[in-house]
Short mmCIF file of C-alpha atoms in Angstrom, two decimals:
data_model
loop_
_atom_site.label_atom_id
_atom_site.label_comp_id
_atom_site.label_asym_id
_atom_site.label_seq_id
_atom_site.Cartn_x
_atom_site.Cartn_y
_atom_site.Cartn_z
CA SER B 1 2.48 53.36 -12.57
CA GLN B 2 3.76 49.99 -11.38
CA LYS B 3 1.16 47.26 -11.16
CA ILE B 4 0.94 43.59 -10.10
CA GLU B 5 -2.25 41.93 -11.11
CA GLN B 6 -3.55 38.49 -9.85
CA ASN B 7 -7.00 37.24 -10.47
CA SER B 8 -9.29 38.51 -7.74
CA GLU B 9 -11.81 35.78 -8.32
CA ALA B 10 -11.29 32.52 -6.35
CA LEU B 11 -10.05 29.59 -8.28
CA ASN B 12 -12.19 26.39 -7.55
CA ILE B 13 -10.77 23.04 -8.82
CA GLN B 14 -11.35 19.46 -8.08
CA GLU B 15 -8.81 17.43 -6.10
CA GLY B 16 -6.14 15.79 -8.32
CA LYS B 17 -6.34 18.46 -10.97
CA THR B 18 -3.68 21.08 -11.82
CA ALA B 19 -4.20 24.49 -10.49
CA THR B 20 -2.76 27.40 -12.41
CA LEU B 21 -2.43 30.87 -11.00
CA THR B 22 -1.45 33.96 -13.01
CA CYS B 23 0.64 37.01 -11.99
CA ASN B 24 0.95 39.86 -14.55
CA TYR B 25 2.88 43.02 -13.98
CA THR B 26 3.45 46.35 -15.69
CA ASN B 27 6.36 48.95 -15.31
CA TYR B 28 8.55 46.66 -13.38
CA SER B 29 11.95 45.20 -14.36
CA PRO B 30 12.22 42.66 -11.54
CA ALA B 31 15.46 40.79 -10.94
CA TYR B 32 13.24 37.96 -9.49
CA LEU B 33 9.71 36.97 -8.65
CA GLN B 34 8.50 35.17 -5.69
CA TRP B 35 5.35 33.14 -4.80
CA TYR B 36 4.14 32.90 -1.26
CA ARG B 37 1.19 31.07 0.34
CA GLN B 38 -1.13 32.77 2.90
CA ASP B 39 -3.54 30.84 5.15
CA PRO B 40 -6.43 32.60 6.97
CA GLY B 41 -5.12 34.36 9.94
CA ARG B 42 -1.43 33.62 9.28
CA GLY B 43 1.37 35.49 7.63
CA PRO B 44 2.57 34.77 4.14
CA VAL B 45 4.96 31.89 3.75
CA PHE B 46 7.54 31.73 1.00
CA LEU B 47 7.23 28.95 -1.58
CA LEU B 48 9.39 29.60 -4.66
CA LEU B 49 11.71 32.21 -6.20
CA ILE B 50 12.47 32.51 -9.92
CA ARG B 51 15.11 34.83 -11.38
CA GLU B 52 14.80 36.97 -14.37
CA ASN B 53 17.22 34.62 -16.32
CA GLU B 54 15.27 31.53 -15.44
CA LYS B 55 12.22 30.27 -17.49
CA GLU B 56 11.01 27.67 -15.11
CA LYS B 57 11.44 26.43 -11.49
CA ARG B 58 10.14 23.31 -9.85
CA LYS B 59 9.72 22.22 -6.26
CA GLU B 60 7.86 18.97 -5.54
CA ARG B 61 4.39 19.51 -6.90
CA LEU B 62 4.92 23.18 -7.60
CA LYS B 63 6.08 24.81 -10.82
CA VAL B 64 6.69 28.44 -11.65
CA THR B 65 7.35 29.98 -15.06
CA PHE B 66 8.65 33.50 -15.65
CA ASP B 67 8.16 35.33 -18.96
CA THR B 68 9.79 38.68 -18.90
CA THR B 69 8.68 39.49 -22.32
CA LEU B 70 4.98 38.84 -21.52
CA LYS B 71 5.62 40.21 -18.09
CA GLN B 72 3.84 37.19 -16.57
CA SER B 73 4.42 34.47 -14.22
CA LEU B 74 2.37 31.30 -13.95
CA PHE B 75 2.29 29.22 -10.70
CA HIS B 76 1.09 25.58 -11.11
CA ILE B 77 0.26 23.08 -8.37
CA THR B 78 -0.12 19.50 -9.88
CA ALA B 79 -2.19 16.79 -8.24
CA SER B 80 -3.91 19.45 -6.11
CA GLN B 81 -5.10 18.48 -2.62
CA PRO B 82 -7.72 20.13 -0.38
CA ALA B 83 -4.76 21.16 1.97
CA ASP B 84 -3.49 23.33 -0.95
CA SER B 85 -6.47 25.62 -0.40
CA ALA B 86 -5.06 29.04 0.53
CA THR B 87 -4.32 32.47 -0.97
CA TYR B 88 -1.37 32.61 -3.22
CA LEU B 89 0.54 35.89 -3.62
CA CYS B 90 3.26 36.75 -6.09
CA ALA B 91 5.86 39.42 -5.20
CA LEU B 92 8.36 41.30 -7.17
CA ASP B 93 11.31 43.29 -6.23
CA ARG B 94 11.00 47.07 -7.04
CA SER B 95 12.73 48.29 -10.23
CA GLY B 96 16.22 49.31 -9.62
CA GLY B 97 17.40 46.22 -7.75
CA SER B 98 16.22 47.54 -4.37
CA TYR B 99 15.20 43.99 -3.31
CA ILE B 100 12.02 45.31 -1.63
CA PRO B 101 9.25 42.88 -2.31
CA THR B 102 5.99 44.33 -3.60
CA PHE B 103 3.13 42.02 -3.45
CA GLY B 104 0.03 41.37 -5.61
CA ARG B 105 -3.29 41.07 -3.87
CA GLY B 106 -3.39 37.34 -4.31
CA THR B 107 -5.65 34.75 -5.68
CA SER B 108 -7.65 32.34 -3.52
CA LEU B 109 -7.45 28.66 -4.48
CA ILE B 110 -10.12 26.36 -3.23
CA VAL B 111 -9.50 22.59 -3.84
CA HIS B 112 -12.68 20.49 -3.56
CA PRO B 113 -12.43 16.86 -2.49
CA ASP S 1 14.41 29.18 15.18
CA ALA S 2 11.51 31.03 16.72
CA GLY S 3 10.72 32.96 13.59
CA VAL S 4 9.53 36.63 13.48
CA ILE S 5 7.56 37.45 16.71
CA GLN S 6 4.97 40.03 16.81
CA SER S 7 2.92 41.49 19.59
CA PRO S 8 0.16 42.03 20.42
CA ARG S 9 -1.59 39.59 18.20
CA HIS S 10 -4.92 41.33 18.57
CA GLU S 11 -5.66 44.87 19.58
CA VAL S 12 -8.92 46.73 19.85
CA THR S 13 -8.57 50.33 20.72
CA GLU S 14 -10.66 53.60 20.56
CA MET S 15 -10.17 56.24 17.97
CA GLY S 16 -7.60 58.78 19.16
CA GLN S 17 -5.61 56.27 21.27
CA GLU S 18 -1.99 55.53 20.71
CA VAL S 19 -1.14 52.06 19.37
CA THR S 20 2.25 50.44 19.59
CA LEU S 21 3.06 47.24 17.63
CA ARG S 22 6.14 45.36 18.36
CA CYS S 23 8.38 43.00 16.36
CA LYS S 24 11.36 40.75 16.96
CA PRO S 25 12.97 39.75 13.83
CA ILE S 26 14.73 36.38 13.16
CA SER S 27 18.14 36.48 14.96
CA GLY S 28 20.93 37.45 12.41
CA HIS S 29 18.51 39.01 9.90
CA ASN S 30 19.58 42.53 8.87
CA SER S 31 16.49 43.69 6.93
CA LEU S 32 13.11 44.31 8.44
CA PHE S 33 9.88 45.22 6.84
CA TRP S 34 6.52 46.49 8.14
CA TYR S 35 3.52 45.72 5.91
CA ARG S 36 -0.13 46.52 6.24
CA GLN S 37 -2.98 44.21 4.76
CA THR S 38 -6.48 45.15 4.08
CA MET S 39 -9.15 43.61 1.88
CA MET S 40 -9.21 46.78 -0.19
CA ARG S 41 -5.49 47.37 -0.71
CA GLY S 42 -3.81 43.96 -0.24
CA LEU S 43 -0.31 43.82 1.26
CA GLU S 44 1.33 47.19 1.33
CA LEU S 45 4.84 48.07 2.35
CA LEU S 46 4.99 50.70 5.03
CA ILE S 47 8.69 50.93 5.85
CA TYR S 48 11.96 49.00 5.22
CA PHE S 49 15.01 48.99 7.64
CA ASN S 50 18.42 47.75 6.76
CA ASN S 51 20.84 47.34 9.58
CA ASN S 52 18.52 49.27 11.87
CA VAL S 53 18.45 52.24 9.51
CA PRO S 54 15.16 53.31 7.82
CA ILE S 55 15.83 52.96 4.02
CA ASP S 56 12.46 53.44 2.49
CA ASP S 57 9.49 54.93 4.43
CA SER S 58 7.46 56.12 1.41
CA GLY S 59 4.68 53.75 2.27
CA MET S 60 4.09 55.29 5.70
CA PRO S 61 0.63 56.84 5.20
CA GLU S 62 1.03 60.03 7.22
CA ASP S 63 2.61 61.65 10.15
CA ARG S 64 0.42 59.62 12.53
CA PHE S 65 2.55 56.61 11.72
CA SER S 66 6.18 56.28 13.02
CA ALA S 67 8.55 53.31 13.13
CA LYS S 68 11.79 52.78 14.97
CA MET S 69 14.38 50.00 15.15
CA PRO S 70 16.62 50.91 18.21
CA ASN S 71 18.67 47.66 17.80
CA ALA S 72 18.84 44.57 15.54
CA SER S 73 16.43 42.58 17.63
CA PHE S 74 13.52 45.00 18.09
CA SER S 75 11.30 47.24 16.07
CA THR S 76 8.11 49.20 16.83
CA LEU S 77 5.44 50.69 14.68
CA LYS S 78 3.43 53.31 16.42
CA ILE S 79 0.07 55.04 15.35
CA GLN S 80 -0.81 58.24 17.33
CA PRO S 81 -3.64 59.13 17.16
CA SER S 82 -5.24 55.99 15.73
CA GLU S 83 -8.29 56.20 13.39
CA PRO S 84 -10.88 53.67 12.34
CA ARG S 85 -9.33 53.50 8.87
CA ASP S 86 -6.19 52.19 10.41
CA SER S 87 -7.88 48.90 11.16
CA ALA S 88 -5.90 46.26 9.37
CA VAL S 89 -3.49 43.44 9.85
CA TYR S 90 0.10 44.70 10.32
CA PHE S 91 2.81 42.37 9.49
CA CYS S 92 6.51 42.43 10.34
CA ALA S 93 8.90 40.50 8.27
CA SER S 94 12.69 40.05 8.18
CA ARG S 95 15.27 38.81 5.73
CA GLY S 96 18.85 37.79 6.04
CA ASP S 97 21.72 39.03 3.88
CA ALA S 98 22.17 35.74 2.12
CA GLY S 99 18.82 35.49 0.37
CA ASN S 100 15.85 37.18 -1.00
CA THR S 101 13.14 35.34 0.92
CA ILE S 102 11.40 37.27 3.61
CA TYR S 103 9.83 35.66 6.70
CA PHE S 104 6.69 37.05 8.03
CA GLY S 105 5.36 37.14 11.57
CA GLU S 106 1.84 36.05 12.28
CA GLY S 107 0.59 39.70 12.25
CA SER S 108 -1.04 42.07 14.67
CA TRP S 109 -4.78 42.44 14.02
CA LEU S 110 -5.75 46.04 14.82
CA THR S 111 -9.23 47.25 15.16
CA VAL S 112 -9.82 50.94 15.84
CA VAL S 113 -13.35 51.76 16.93
#
């Protein structure tokens, strides 16, 4: 069956360090992968999209890598700040190019001042 | 742009009652999604509409759940009769033709007692 796995344990880091979050998947052949941020009591907000033929994507302090051989994406936040504390979800489109996003359960990031 | 608008934001209802959640997608978006989020199961797709037509309703848990999209600017998700296990946050999201990003509303927090 199709699975998207994100670390269920919260990631605690110190301000200024780089946060790295992992998204692993099985039985998917996604055309793209997305990362979203969700704050408590709010809906998820889109951050970055990376396509299957792209290895890396950057946006300001954010960097995403996508390894379709390992079936893994890494999401990096450099120079992290307490305001980056949130839950980060990865999403893949369902196999077959249906472009229906299926979400992982997310990883909570806590950045300590 | 007003974003995706959902109502009600919070609803507490008694078991057996009918619940109707409403959604206004972003103007011009032709795809609409209903998701449900719980601690146990994360963010699950319930139903996906494209151009007001239900394309994938495989995530609708059972016959107690129904969704409609009578026009491009309005959708409803109805639960009848409601049960305590339906307690969750229900998100509506929309997407335009030009991209893969979906935009979420702030969610409807449902508690069935």
